[in-house]
């Protein structure tokens, strides 16, 4: 018998036995209205974590100011592991400090990152009776300006996509108007209702409505065709560089103890990478980025995202 191994086991046993566990339901703060990509993606993995650990998650929606009302609040909550936030990447890491400098009361890099859950490329939508069917037709409408062109959007990244398009087309900034809603699901309701002709949201949010015939998909702002939507044009083929994604991270409050962070990573990262989640992500036209499943990898990715898109954000007037 190896005495050394027994002694090591005795030393480690108390640490494992007394590792942090949630003692009450965990509040999940969503910085937008119900039905957004962060809620869809988090629920996919939270269901797995609940079954594996017995933990319970309770949604709390705090929409407004493109997520900054929620994140300001999140900066004040206890760092005891019983509150977690699922912000959108572009809204909190790219545009917040540029568009809302007088409002934000946090540094996004002060929070404790757990992992990126999933991503879904942004899509350009139209109401079913729109005469616009393709990226080329949309571009012609914007250039001609024979009628108002309005986009319903649900987040900072969506506005970046519209502004990138108009900038590359070299048309005046007032040629296209955007209207910010409390979330992408709420933006698409007005497109489907005929109140706004166009919208930009993640594919994941609009896909069920597309399948129901309530939306028209003009083009996808991704790098490669999506399975099941191979015939849908890619916006980058008409506007080079128009690749932008909905992206949702799990973060904990500043100063969250290491054992709490470990509990989240130990349970959520395997859930994100599980076969069950993979199937559901694919059904919702989402994909996973394993390099963003560590604190270092996630911070590095968000830094690159800022470098790519903040120069564009600085040229834009916020909603």
PDB file of C-alpha atoms in Angstrom:
ATOM      1  CA  UNK A   1       0.000   0.000   0.000  1.00  0.00           C
ATOM      2  CA  UNK A   2       1.318   3.477  -0.927  1.00  0.00           C
ATOM      3  CA  UNK A   3       1.325   5.477   2.344  1.00  0.00           C
ATOM      4  CA  UNK A   4       2.192   8.694   0.497  1.00  0.00           C
ATOM      5  CA  UNK A   5      -0.917   8.457  -1.669  1.00  0.00           C
ATOM      6  CA  UNK A   6      -3.083   7.813   1.399  1.00  0.00           C
ATOM      7  CA  UNK A   7      -1.710  10.895   3.152  1.00  0.00           C
ATOM      8  CA  UNK A   8      -2.269  13.049   0.080  1.00  0.00           C
ATOM      9  CA  UNK A   9      -5.837  11.767  -0.117  1.00  0.00           C
ATOM     10  CA  UNK A  10      -6.468  12.637   3.526  1.00  0.00           C
ATOM     11  CA  UNK A  11      -5.158  16.156   2.957  1.00  0.00           C
ATOM     12  CA  UNK A  12      -7.344  16.710  -0.108  1.00  0.00           C
ATOM     13  CA  UNK A  13     -10.512  15.146   1.284  1.00  0.00           C
ATOM     14  CA  UNK A  14     -11.547  18.084   3.527  1.00  0.00           C
ATOM     15  CA  UNK A  15     -11.039  20.536   0.671  1.00  0.00           C
ATOM     16  CA  UNK A  16     -13.333  18.516  -1.584  1.00  0.00           C
ATOM     17  CA  UNK A  17     -15.899  17.897   1.142  1.00  0.00           C
ATOM     18  CA  UNK A  18     -16.135  21.557   2.049  1.00  0.00           C
ATOM     19  CA  UNK A  19     -15.859  23.021  -1.484  1.00  0.00           C
ATOM     20  CA  UNK A  20     -18.407  25.778  -2.187  1.00  0.00           C
ATOM     21  CA  UNK A  21     -21.929  24.720  -3.071  1.00  0.00           C
ATOM     22  CA  UNK A  22     -24.944  26.976  -3.631  1.00  0.00           C
ATOM     23  CA  UNK A  23     -27.219  27.118  -0.594  1.00  0.00           C
ATOM     24  CA  UNK A  24     -30.126  28.897  -2.295  1.00  0.00           C
ATOM     25  CA  UNK A  25     -31.371  29.572  -5.844  1.00  0.00           C
ATOM     26  CA  UNK A  26     -28.872  31.439  -8.022  1.00  0.00           C
ATOM     27  CA  UNK A  27     -30.114  34.672  -9.596  1.00  0.00           C
ATOM     28  CA  UNK A  28     -29.226  35.014 -13.269  1.00  0.00           C
ATOM     29  CA  UNK A  29     -29.215  38.633 -14.429  1.00  0.00           C
ATOM     30  CA  UNK A  30     -30.092  39.142 -18.078  1.00  0.00           C
ATOM     31  CA  UNK A  31     -29.436  42.696 -19.324  1.00  0.00           C
ATOM     32  CA  UNK A  32     -32.309  42.639 -21.818  1.00  0.00           C
ATOM     33  CA  UNK A  33     -35.878  41.463 -22.231  1.00  0.00           C
ATOM     34  CA  UNK A  34     -36.856  37.785 -22.369  1.00  0.00           C
ATOM     35  CA  UNK A  35     -36.071  35.664 -25.412  1.00  0.00           C
ATOM     36  CA  UNK A  36     -32.573  36.943 -26.215  1.00  0.00           C
ATOM     37  CA  UNK A  37     -29.589  34.793 -27.141  1.00  0.00           C
ATOM     38  CA  UNK A  38     -28.033  35.019 -23.687  1.00  0.00           C
ATOM     39  CA  UNK A  39     -31.153  33.522 -22.104  1.00  0.00           C
ATOM     40  CA  UNK A  40     -31.535  30.838 -24.787  1.00  0.00           C
ATOM     41  CA  UNK A  41     -27.896  29.742 -24.516  1.00  0.00           C
ATOM     42  CA  UNK A  42     -27.691  29.908 -20.717  1.00  0.00           C
ATOM     43  CA  UNK A  43     -30.838  27.834 -20.252  1.00  0.00           C
ATOM     44  CA  UNK A  44     -29.393  25.094 -22.468  1.00  0.00           C
ATOM     45  CA  UNK A  45     -26.416  24.591 -20.151  1.00  0.00           C
ATOM     46  CA  UNK A  46     -28.175  25.534 -16.898  1.00  0.00           C
ATOM     47  CA  UNK A  47     -30.616  22.665 -17.383  1.00  0.00           C
ATOM     48  CA  UNK A  48     -27.651  20.275 -17.476  1.00  0.00           C
ATOM     49  CA  UNK A  49     -25.978  21.876 -14.439  1.00  0.00           C
ATOM     50  CA  UNK A  50     -29.234  21.708 -12.468  1.00  0.00           C
ATOM     51  CA  UNK A  51     -29.570  18.000 -13.120  1.00  0.00           C
ATOM     52  CA  UNK A  52     -25.931  17.326 -12.270  1.00  0.00           C
ATOM     53  CA  UNK A  53     -25.653  19.434  -9.116  1.00  0.00           C
ATOM     54  CA  UNK A  54     -29.139  20.167  -7.808  1.00  0.00           C
ATOM     55  CA  UNK A  55     -28.527  23.907  -8.185  1.00  0.00           C
ATOM     56  CA  UNK A  56     -31.470  26.099  -9.191  1.00  0.00           C
ATOM     57  CA  UNK A  57     -31.327  29.204 -11.393  1.00  0.00           C
ATOM     58  CA  UNK A  58     -33.858  32.037 -11.330  1.00  0.00           C
ATOM     59  CA  UNK A  59     -34.048  34.606 -14.141  1.00  0.00           C
ATOM     60  CA  UNK A  60     -34.014  38.332 -13.457  1.00  0.00           C
ATOM     61  CA  UNK A  61     -34.432  40.580 -16.509  1.00  0.00           C
ATOM     62  CA  UNK A  62     -33.152  44.162 -16.186  1.00  0.00           C
ATOM     63  CA  UNK A  63     -33.382  45.689 -19.676  1.00  0.00           C
ATOM     64  CA  UNK A  64     -32.447  49.257 -20.540  1.00  0.00           C
ATOM     65  CA  UNK A  65     -29.569  51.379 -21.862  1.00  0.00           C
ATOM     66  CA  UNK A  66     -28.246  48.440 -23.884  1.00  0.00           C
ATOM     67  CA  UNK A  67     -27.522  46.344 -20.816  1.00  0.00           C
ATOM     68  CA  UNK A  68     -25.926  49.005 -18.646  1.00  0.00           C
ATOM     69  CA  UNK A  69     -28.773  49.255 -16.148  1.00  0.00           C
ATOM     70  CA  UNK A  70     -28.333  45.553 -15.408  1.00  0.00           C
ATOM     71  CA  UNK A  71     -24.549  45.647 -15.271  1.00  0.00           C
ATOM     72  CA  UNK A  72     -24.520  48.710 -13.003  1.00  0.00           C
ATOM     73  CA  UNK A  73     -26.732  46.734 -10.648  1.00  0.00           C
ATOM     74  CA  UNK A  74     -24.587  43.624 -10.992  1.00  0.00           C
ATOM     75  CA  UNK A  75     -21.569  45.642  -9.843  1.00  0.00           C
ATOM     76  CA  UNK A  76     -23.311  46.087  -6.471  1.00  0.00           C
ATOM     77  CA  UNK A  77     -24.336  42.492  -5.686  1.00  0.00           C
ATOM     78  CA  UNK A  78     -22.607  40.224  -3.173  1.00  0.00           C
ATOM     79  CA  UNK A  79     -19.728  38.130  -4.478  1.00  0.00           C
ATOM     80  CA  UNK A  80     -21.027  34.988  -2.759  1.00  0.00           C
ATOM     81  CA  UNK A  81     -21.760  32.973  -5.906  1.00  0.00           C
ATOM     82  CA  UNK A  82     -25.532  33.349  -5.710  1.00  0.00           C
ATOM     83  CA  UNK A  83     -25.743  35.972  -8.465  1.00  0.00           C
ATOM     84  CA  UNK A  84     -24.373  35.558 -11.975  1.00  0.00           C
ATOM     85  CA  UNK A  85     -24.746  37.685 -15.100  1.00  0.00           C
ATOM     86  CA  UNK A  86     -24.908  36.744 -18.790  1.00  0.00           C
ATOM     87  CA  UNK A  87     -24.100  39.926 -20.754  1.00  0.00           C
ATOM     88  CA  UNK A  88     -23.770  40.273 -24.511  1.00  0.00           C
ATOM     89  CA  UNK A  89     -20.187  40.664 -25.689  1.00  0.00           C
ATOM     90  CA  UNK A  90     -20.503  43.715 -27.922  1.00  0.00           C
ATOM     91  CA  UNK A  91     -22.854  45.642 -25.654  1.00  0.00           C
ATOM     92  CA  UNK A  92     -20.698  45.311 -22.517  1.00  0.00           C
ATOM     93  CA  UNK A  93     -17.136  44.865 -23.769  1.00  0.00           C
ATOM     94  CA  UNK A  94     -17.207  47.088 -26.873  1.00  0.00           C
ATOM     95  CA  UNK A  95     -19.774  49.873 -26.823  1.00  0.00           C
ATOM     96  CA  UNK A  96     -20.689  50.578 -23.169  1.00  0.00           C
ATOM     97  CA  UNK A  97     -17.762  52.801 -22.197  1.00  0.00           C
ATOM     98  CA  UNK A  98     -17.939  54.676 -25.510  1.00  0.00           C
ATOM     99  CA  UNK A  99     -21.677  55.265 -25.796  1.00  0.00           C
ATOM    100  CA  UNK A 100     -22.544  55.534 -22.091  1.00  0.00           C
ATOM    101  CA  UNK A 101     -19.433  56.974 -20.382  1.00  0.00           C
ATOM    102  CA  UNK A 102     -21.421  59.096 -17.915  1.00  0.00           C
ATOM    103  CA  UNK A 103     -23.702  56.245 -16.965  1.00  0.00           C
ATOM    104  CA  UNK A 104     -21.582  53.144 -16.425  1.00  0.00           C
ATOM    105  CA  UNK A 105     -20.377  52.470 -12.892  1.00  0.00           C
ATOM    106  CA  UNK A 106     -18.159  49.480 -13.572  1.00  0.00           C
ATOM    107  CA  UNK A 107     -15.096  48.278 -15.417  1.00  0.00           C
ATOM    108  CA  UNK A 108     -16.135  45.187 -17.373  1.00  0.00           C
ATOM    109  CA  UNK A 109     -12.718  43.599 -16.814  1.00  0.00           C
ATOM    110  CA  UNK A 110     -13.144  43.856 -13.020  1.00  0.00           C
ATOM    111  CA  UNK A 111     -15.725  41.075 -13.034  1.00  0.00           C
ATOM    112  CA  UNK A 112     -14.651  37.429 -12.770  1.00  0.00           C
ATOM    113  CA  UNK A 113     -15.105  35.705 -16.161  1.00  0.00           C
ATOM    114  CA  UNK A 114     -16.282  32.099 -16.219  1.00  0.00           C
ATOM    115  CA  UNK A 115     -16.678  31.214 -19.903  1.00  0.00           C
ATOM    116  CA  UNK A 116     -18.293  32.152 -23.166  1.00  0.00           C
ATOM    117  CA  UNK A 117     -21.398  30.045 -23.646  1.00  0.00           C
ATOM    118  CA  UNK A 118     -22.043  30.292 -27.367  1.00  0.00           C
ATOM    119  CA  UNK A 119     -22.210  32.574 -30.387  1.00  0.00           C
ATOM    120  CA  UNK A 120     -24.581  33.083 -33.279  1.00  0.00           C
ATOM    121  CA  UNK A 121     -23.951  35.298 -36.320  1.00  0.00           C
ATOM    122  CA  UNK A 122     -26.059  38.394 -36.712  1.00  0.00           C
ATOM    123  CA  UNK A 123     -28.724  38.359 -39.392  1.00  0.00           C
ATOM    124  CA  UNK A 124     -30.436  41.053 -41.462  1.00  0.00           C
ATOM    125  CA  UNK A 125     -34.183  40.447 -41.397  1.00  0.00           C
ATOM    126  CA  UNK A 126     -37.181  41.931 -43.220  1.00  0.00           C
ATOM    127  CA  UNK A 127     -40.898  41.643 -42.682  1.00  0.00           C
ATOM    128  CA  UNK A 128     -42.451  39.060 -45.032  1.00  0.00           C
ATOM    129  CA  UNK A 129     -44.142  41.596 -47.324  1.00  0.00           C
ATOM    130  CA  UNK A 130     -40.990  43.687 -47.839  1.00  0.00           C
ATOM    131  CA  UNK A 131     -39.952  44.098 -51.454  1.00  0.00           C
ATOM    132  CA  UNK A 132     -36.344  43.532 -50.368  1.00  0.00           C
ATOM    133  CA  UNK A 133     -35.186  39.923 -50.599  1.00  0.00           C
ATOM    134  CA  UNK A 134     -31.389  39.963 -50.922  1.00  0.00           C
ATOM    135  CA  UNK A 135     -28.360  41.912 -49.632  1.00  0.00           C
ATOM    136  CA  UNK A 136     -27.977  43.454 -53.084  1.00  0.00           C
ATOM    137  CA  UNK A 137     -31.549  44.754 -53.026  1.00  0.00           C
ATOM    138  CA  UNK A 138     -31.076  46.112 -49.495  1.00  0.00           C
ATOM    139  CA  UNK A 139     -27.904  47.921 -50.528  1.00  0.00           C
ATOM    140  CA  UNK A 140     -29.686  49.435 -53.543  1.00  0.00           C
ATOM    141  CA  UNK A 141     -32.524  50.667 -51.335  1.00  0.00           C
ATOM    142  CA  UNK A 142     -30.075  52.325 -48.965  1.00  0.00           C
ATOM    143  CA  UNK A 143     -28.146  53.992 -51.770  1.00  0.00           C
ATOM    144  CA  UNK A 144     -31.238  55.260 -53.599  1.00  0.00           C
ATOM    145  CA  UNK A 145     -33.000  56.585 -50.492  1.00  0.00           C
ATOM    146  CA  UNK A 146     -36.356  56.770 -52.186  1.00  0.00           C
ATOM    147  CA  UNK A 147     -38.054  55.934 -48.880  1.00  0.00           C
ATOM    148  CA  UNK A 148     -37.175  55.735 -45.181  1.00  0.00           C
ATOM    149  CA  UNK A 149     -34.965  52.770 -44.215  1.00  0.00           C
ATOM    150  CA  UNK A 150     -35.405  51.760 -40.575  1.00  0.00           C
ATOM    151  CA  UNK A 151     -33.881  48.902 -38.579  1.00  0.00           C
ATOM    152  CA  UNK A 152     -35.152  47.514 -35.287  1.00  0.00           C
ATOM    153  CA  UNK A 153     -32.179  46.412 -33.167  1.00  0.00           C
ATOM    154  CA  UNK A 154     -31.817  44.807 -29.766  1.00  0.00           C
ATOM    155  CA  UNK A 155     -28.204  45.491 -28.787  1.00  0.00           C
ATOM    156  CA  UNK A 156     -24.981  47.365 -29.405  1.00  0.00           C
ATOM    157  CA  UNK A 157     -23.580  44.757 -31.769  1.00  0.00           C
ATOM    158  CA  UNK A 158     -26.678  45.024 -33.951  1.00  0.00           C
ATOM    159  CA  UNK A 159     -26.183  48.768 -34.312  1.00  0.00           C
ATOM    160  CA  UNK A 160     -22.518  48.204 -35.129  1.00  0.00           C
ATOM    161  CA  UNK A 161     -23.576  45.887 -37.976  1.00  0.00           C
ATOM    162  CA  UNK A 162     -25.930  48.476 -39.481  1.00  0.00           C
ATOM    163  CA  UNK A 163     -23.411  51.300 -39.143  1.00  0.00           C
ATOM    164  CA  UNK A 164     -20.623  49.171 -40.616  1.00  0.00           C
ATOM    165  CA  UNK A 165     -22.848  48.510 -43.630  1.00  0.00           C
ATOM    166  CA  UNK A 166     -23.683  52.178 -44.214  1.00  0.00           C
ATOM    167  CA  UNK A 167     -20.075  53.258 -43.664  1.00  0.00           C
ATOM    168  CA  UNK A 168     -18.783  50.799 -46.250  1.00  0.00           C
ATOM    169  CA  UNK A 169     -21.491  51.965 -48.664  1.00  0.00           C
ATOM    170  CA  UNK A 170     -20.209  55.510 -48.152  1.00  0.00           C
ATOM    171  CA  UNK A 171     -23.685  56.948 -47.635  1.00  0.00           C
ATOM    172  CA  UNK A 172     -24.604  59.776 -45.208  1.00  0.00           C
ATOM    173  CA  UNK A 173     -25.082  58.734 -41.603  1.00  0.00           C
ATOM    174  CA  UNK A 174     -28.738  59.799 -41.613  1.00  0.00           C
ATOM    175  CA  UNK A 175     -29.585  57.618 -44.606  1.00  0.00           C
ATOM    176  CA  UNK A 176     -30.584  54.768 -42.279  1.00  0.00           C
ATOM    177  CA  UNK A 177     -32.239  55.003 -38.862  1.00  0.00           C
ATOM    178  CA  UNK A 178     -32.030  52.435 -36.064  1.00  0.00           C
ATOM    179  CA  UNK A 179     -34.382  51.980 -33.128  1.00  0.00           C
ATOM    180  CA  UNK A 180     -33.032  50.268 -30.003  1.00  0.00           C
ATOM    181  CA  UNK A 181     -35.409  47.907 -28.201  1.00  0.00           C
ATOM    182  CA  UNK A 182     -35.115  46.199 -24.810  1.00  0.00           C
ATOM    183  CA  UNK A 183     -33.800  43.094 -26.514  1.00  0.00           C
ATOM    184  CA  UNK A 184     -33.635  41.324 -29.887  1.00  0.00           C
ATOM    185  CA  UNK A 185     -36.867  39.393 -29.354  1.00  0.00           C
ATOM    186  CA  UNK A 186     -38.717  42.650 -28.737  1.00  0.00           C
ATOM    187  CA  UNK A 187     -37.122  44.234 -31.839  1.00  0.00           C
ATOM    188  CA  UNK A 188     -38.284  41.378 -34.046  1.00  0.00           C
ATOM    189  CA  UNK A 189     -41.838  41.608 -32.722  1.00  0.00           C
ATOM    190  CA  UNK A 190     -42.125  45.022 -34.353  1.00  0.00           C
ATOM    191  CA  UNK A 191     -40.619  43.731 -37.599  1.00  0.00           C
ATOM    192  CA  UNK A 192     -43.084  40.829 -37.680  1.00  0.00           C
ATOM    193  CA  UNK A 193     -45.885  43.219 -36.747  1.00  0.00           C
ATOM    194  CA  UNK A 194     -45.105  45.435 -39.735  1.00  0.00           C
ATOM    195  CA  UNK A 195     -44.149  48.481 -37.655  1.00  0.00           C
ATOM    196  CA  UNK A 196     -40.508  48.396 -38.823  1.00  0.00           C
ATOM    197  CA  UNK A 197     -39.409  46.964 -42.156  1.00  0.00           C
ATOM    198  CA  UNK A 198     -35.963  45.650 -41.210  1.00  0.00           C
ATOM    199  CA  UNK A 199     -34.168  44.269 -38.191  1.00  0.00           C
ATOM    200  CA  UNK A 200     -30.777  42.985 -37.089  1.00  0.00           C
ATOM    201  CA  UNK A 201     -30.465  40.315 -34.388  1.00  0.00           C
ATOM    202  CA  UNK A 202     -28.605  37.031 -33.911  1.00  0.00           C
ATOM    203  CA  UNK A 203     -29.811  34.283 -36.234  1.00  0.00           C
ATOM    204  CA  UNK A 204     -30.647  32.222 -33.137  1.00  0.00           C
ATOM    205  CA  UNK A 205     -33.325  34.685 -32.013  1.00  0.00           C
ATOM    206  CA  UNK A 206     -35.122  35.022 -35.325  1.00  0.00           C
ATOM    207  CA  UNK A 207     -34.771  31.482 -36.651  1.00  0.00           C
ATOM    208  CA  UNK A 208     -38.012  30.073 -35.127  1.00  0.00           C
ATOM    209  CA  UNK A 209     -39.973  32.972 -36.661  1.00  0.00           C
ATOM    210  CA  UNK A 210     -38.270  32.401 -40.006  1.00  0.00           C
ATOM    211  CA  UNK A 211     -39.380  28.771 -39.927  1.00  0.00           C
ATOM    212  CA  UNK A 212     -42.928  29.919 -39.111  1.00  0.00           C
ATOM    213  CA  UNK A 213     -42.963  32.238 -42.132  1.00  0.00           C
ATOM    214  CA  UNK A 214     -43.148  35.380 -40.000  1.00  0.00           C
ATOM    215  CA  UNK A 215     -39.760  36.782 -41.024  1.00  0.00           C
ATOM    216  CA  UNK A 216     -37.666  37.034 -44.166  1.00  0.00           C
ATOM    217  CA  UNK A 217     -33.913  36.416 -43.885  1.00  0.00           C
ATOM    218  CA  UNK A 218     -31.984  38.758 -46.191  1.00  0.00           C
ATOM    219  CA  UNK A 219     -28.421  37.840 -45.269  1.00  0.00           C
ATOM    220  CA  UNK A 220     -26.156  36.532 -42.526  1.00  0.00           C
ATOM    221  CA  UNK A 221     -23.205  38.516 -41.134  1.00  0.00           C
ATOM    222  CA  UNK A 222     -21.056  35.428 -40.626  1.00  0.00           C
ATOM    223  CA  UNK A 223     -17.964  33.898 -42.161  1.00  0.00           C
ATOM    224  CA  UNK A 224     -19.429  30.621 -43.449  1.00  0.00           C
ATOM    225  CA  UNK A 225     -22.909  29.390 -44.430  1.00  0.00           C
ATOM    226  CA  UNK A 226     -24.991  27.880 -41.645  1.00  0.00           C
ATOM    227  CA  UNK A 227     -26.219  24.324 -41.822  1.00  0.00           C
ATOM    228  CA  UNK A 228     -29.796  24.385 -43.026  1.00  0.00           C
ATOM    229  CA  UNK A 229     -29.391  27.941 -44.320  1.00  0.00           C
ATOM    230  CA  UNK A 230     -26.730  27.268 -46.940  1.00  0.00           C
ATOM    231  CA  UNK A 231     -28.634  29.215 -49.600  1.00  0.00           C
ATOM    232  CA  UNK A 232     -28.833  32.385 -47.513  1.00  0.00           C
ATOM    233  CA  UNK A 233     -26.288  34.971 -48.739  1.00  0.00           C
ATOM    234  CA  UNK A 234     -23.405  36.109 -46.534  1.00  0.00           C
ATOM    235  CA  UNK A 235     -23.269  39.873 -46.017  1.00  0.00           C
ATOM    236  CA  UNK A 236     -19.468  39.864 -46.306  1.00  0.00           C
ATOM    237  CA  UNK A 237     -19.779  38.960 -49.988  1.00  0.00           C
ATOM    238  CA  UNK A 238     -21.497  42.307 -50.557  1.00  0.00           C
ATOM    239  CA  UNK A 239     -19.855  44.329 -47.792  1.00  0.00           C
ATOM    240  CA  UNK A 240     -16.363  42.916 -47.093  1.00  0.00           C
ATOM    241  CA  UNK A 241     -15.608  42.534 -43.386  1.00  0.00           C
ATOM    242  CA  UNK A 242     -19.223  42.443 -42.223  1.00  0.00           C
ATOM    243  CA  UNK A 243     -18.696  39.485 -39.868  1.00  0.00           C
ATOM    244  CA  UNK A 244     -20.229  40.063 -36.452  1.00  0.00           C
ATOM    245  CA  UNK A 245     -21.769  37.713 -33.928  1.00  0.00           C
ATOM    246  CA  UNK A 246     -24.112  37.610 -31.006  1.00  0.00           C
ATOM    247  CA  UNK A 247     -21.933  36.370 -28.137  1.00  0.00           C
ATOM    248  CA  UNK A 248     -22.837  35.618 -24.506  1.00  0.00           C
ATOM    249  CA  UNK A 249     -20.523  35.274 -21.508  1.00  0.00           C
ATOM    250  CA  UNK A 250     -21.020  34.055 -17.938  1.00  0.00           C
ATOM    251  CA  UNK A 251     -19.460  36.426 -15.392  1.00  0.00           C
ATOM    252  CA  UNK A 252     -19.330  36.595 -11.593  1.00  0.00           C
ATOM    253  CA  UNK A 253     -19.044  39.685  -9.353  1.00  0.00           C
ATOM    254  CA  UNK A 254     -15.689  41.258  -8.671  1.00  0.00           C
ATOM    255  CA  UNK A 255     -13.872  39.521  -5.832  1.00  0.00           C
ATOM    256  CA  UNK A 256     -15.765  36.237  -6.076  1.00  0.00           C
ATOM    257  CA  UNK A 257     -13.735  33.656  -4.084  1.00  0.00           C
ATOM    258  CA  UNK A 258     -11.730  31.118  -6.047  1.00  0.00           C
ATOM    259  CA  UNK A 259     -13.696  28.123  -4.778  1.00  0.00           C
ATOM    260  CA  UNK A 260     -16.896  29.705  -6.099  1.00  0.00           C
ATOM    261  CA  UNK A 261     -15.278  30.405  -9.468  1.00  0.00           C
ATOM    262  CA  UNK A 262     -14.037  26.818  -9.533  1.00  0.00           C
ATOM    263  CA  UNK A 263     -17.563  25.506  -8.934  1.00  0.00           C
ATOM    264  CA  UNK A 264     -18.867  27.447 -11.925  1.00  0.00           C
ATOM    265  CA  UNK A 265     -16.071  26.423 -14.270  1.00  0.00           C
ATOM    266  CA  UNK A 266     -16.096  22.798 -13.116  1.00  0.00           C
ATOM    267  CA  UNK A 267     -19.814  22.497 -13.784  1.00  0.00           C
ATOM    268  CA  UNK A 268     -20.514  24.871 -16.664  1.00  0.00           C
ATOM    269  CA  UNK A 269     -17.601  24.215 -19.019  1.00  0.00           C
ATOM    270  CA  UNK A 270     -18.333  20.456 -19.302  1.00  0.00           C
ATOM    271  CA  UNK A 271     -22.024  21.290 -19.754  1.00  0.00           C
ATOM    272  CA  UNK A 272     -21.207  23.712 -22.578  1.00  0.00           C
ATOM    273  CA  UNK A 273     -19.074  21.041 -24.270  1.00  0.00           C
ATOM    274  CA  UNK A 274     -21.511  18.178 -23.701  1.00  0.00           C
ATOM    275  CA  UNK A 275     -23.154  16.268 -26.525  1.00  0.00           C
ATOM    276  CA  UNK A 276     -26.583  17.307 -25.256  1.00  0.00           C
ATOM    277  CA  UNK A 277     -25.702  20.994 -25.392  1.00  0.00           C
ATOM    278  CA  UNK A 278     -24.029  20.613 -28.790  1.00  0.00           C
ATOM    279  CA  UNK A 279     -27.232  19.254 -30.275  1.00  0.00           C
ATOM    280  CA  UNK A 280     -29.315  22.076 -28.803  1.00  0.00           C
ATOM    281  CA  UNK A 281     -26.818  24.745 -29.818  1.00  0.00           C
ATOM    282  CA  UNK A 282     -26.910  23.461 -33.391  1.00  0.00           C
ATOM    283  CA  UNK A 283     -30.710  23.430 -33.345  1.00  0.00           C
ATOM    284  CA  UNK A 284     -30.569  27.109 -32.348  1.00  0.00           C
ATOM    285  CA  UNK A 285     -27.841  27.957 -34.906  1.00  0.00           C
ATOM    286  CA  UNK A 286     -25.249  28.598 -32.205  1.00  0.00           C
ATOM    287  CA  UNK A 287     -21.668  27.393 -31.911  1.00  0.00           C
ATOM    288  CA  UNK A 288     -19.100  27.011 -29.130  1.00  0.00           C
ATOM    289  CA  UNK A 289     -15.582  28.489 -28.877  1.00  0.00           C
ATOM    290  CA  UNK A 290     -13.502  26.271 -26.522  1.00  0.00           C
ATOM    291  CA  UNK A 291     -10.617  28.769 -26.393  1.00  0.00           C
ATOM    292  CA  UNK A 292     -12.956  31.068 -24.432  1.00  0.00           C
ATOM    293  CA  UNK A 293     -13.658  28.567 -21.649  1.00  0.00           C
ATOM    294  CA  UNK A 294     -10.974  29.944 -19.326  1.00  0.00           C
ATOM    295  CA  UNK A 295     -10.695  33.356 -17.712  1.00  0.00           C
ATOM    296  CA  UNK A 296      -7.519  34.096 -19.667  1.00  0.00           C
ATOM    297  CA  UNK A 297      -8.970  32.924 -22.971  1.00  0.00           C
ATOM    298  CA  UNK A 298     -12.190  34.874 -22.504  1.00  0.00           C
ATOM    299  CA  UNK A 299     -10.424  38.114 -21.550  1.00  0.00           C
ATOM    300  CA  UNK A 300      -8.061  37.735 -24.500  1.00  0.00           C
ATOM    301  CA  UNK A 301     -10.973  37.227 -26.902  1.00  0.00           C
ATOM    302  CA  UNK A 302     -12.877  40.223 -25.539  1.00  0.00           C
ATOM    303  CA  UNK A 303      -9.753  42.371 -25.899  1.00  0.00           C
ATOM    304  CA  UNK A 304      -9.498  41.385 -29.570  1.00  0.00           C
ATOM    305  CA  UNK A 305     -13.197  42.133 -30.042  1.00  0.00           C
ATOM    306  CA  UNK A 306     -12.681  45.608 -28.592  1.00  0.00           C
ATOM    307  CA  UNK A 307      -9.700  46.248 -30.848  1.00  0.00           C
ATOM    308  CA  UNK A 308     -11.736  45.263 -33.906  1.00  0.00           C
ATOM    309  CA  UNK A 309     -14.981  47.122 -33.206  1.00  0.00           C
ATOM    310  CA  UNK A 310     -14.328  50.027 -30.838  1.00  0.00           C
ATOM    311  CA  UNK A 311     -12.885  52.203 -33.639  1.00  0.00           C
ATOM    312  CA  UNK A 312     -16.240  51.819 -35.402  1.00  0.00           C
ATOM    313  CA  UNK A 313     -18.226  52.388 -32.207  1.00  0.00           C
ATOM    314  CA  UNK A 314     -16.442  55.696 -31.625  1.00  0.00           C
ATOM    315  CA  UNK A 315     -17.848  57.037 -34.891  1.00  0.00           C
ATOM    316  CA  UNK A 316     -21.430  56.241 -33.979  1.00  0.00           C
ATOM    317  CA  UNK A 317     -23.994  58.322 -32.145  1.00  0.00           C
ATOM    318  CA  UNK A 318     -25.615  56.106 -29.474  1.00  0.00           C
ATOM    319  CA  UNK A 319     -29.363  55.532 -29.287  1.00  0.00           C
TER     320      UNK A 319
END
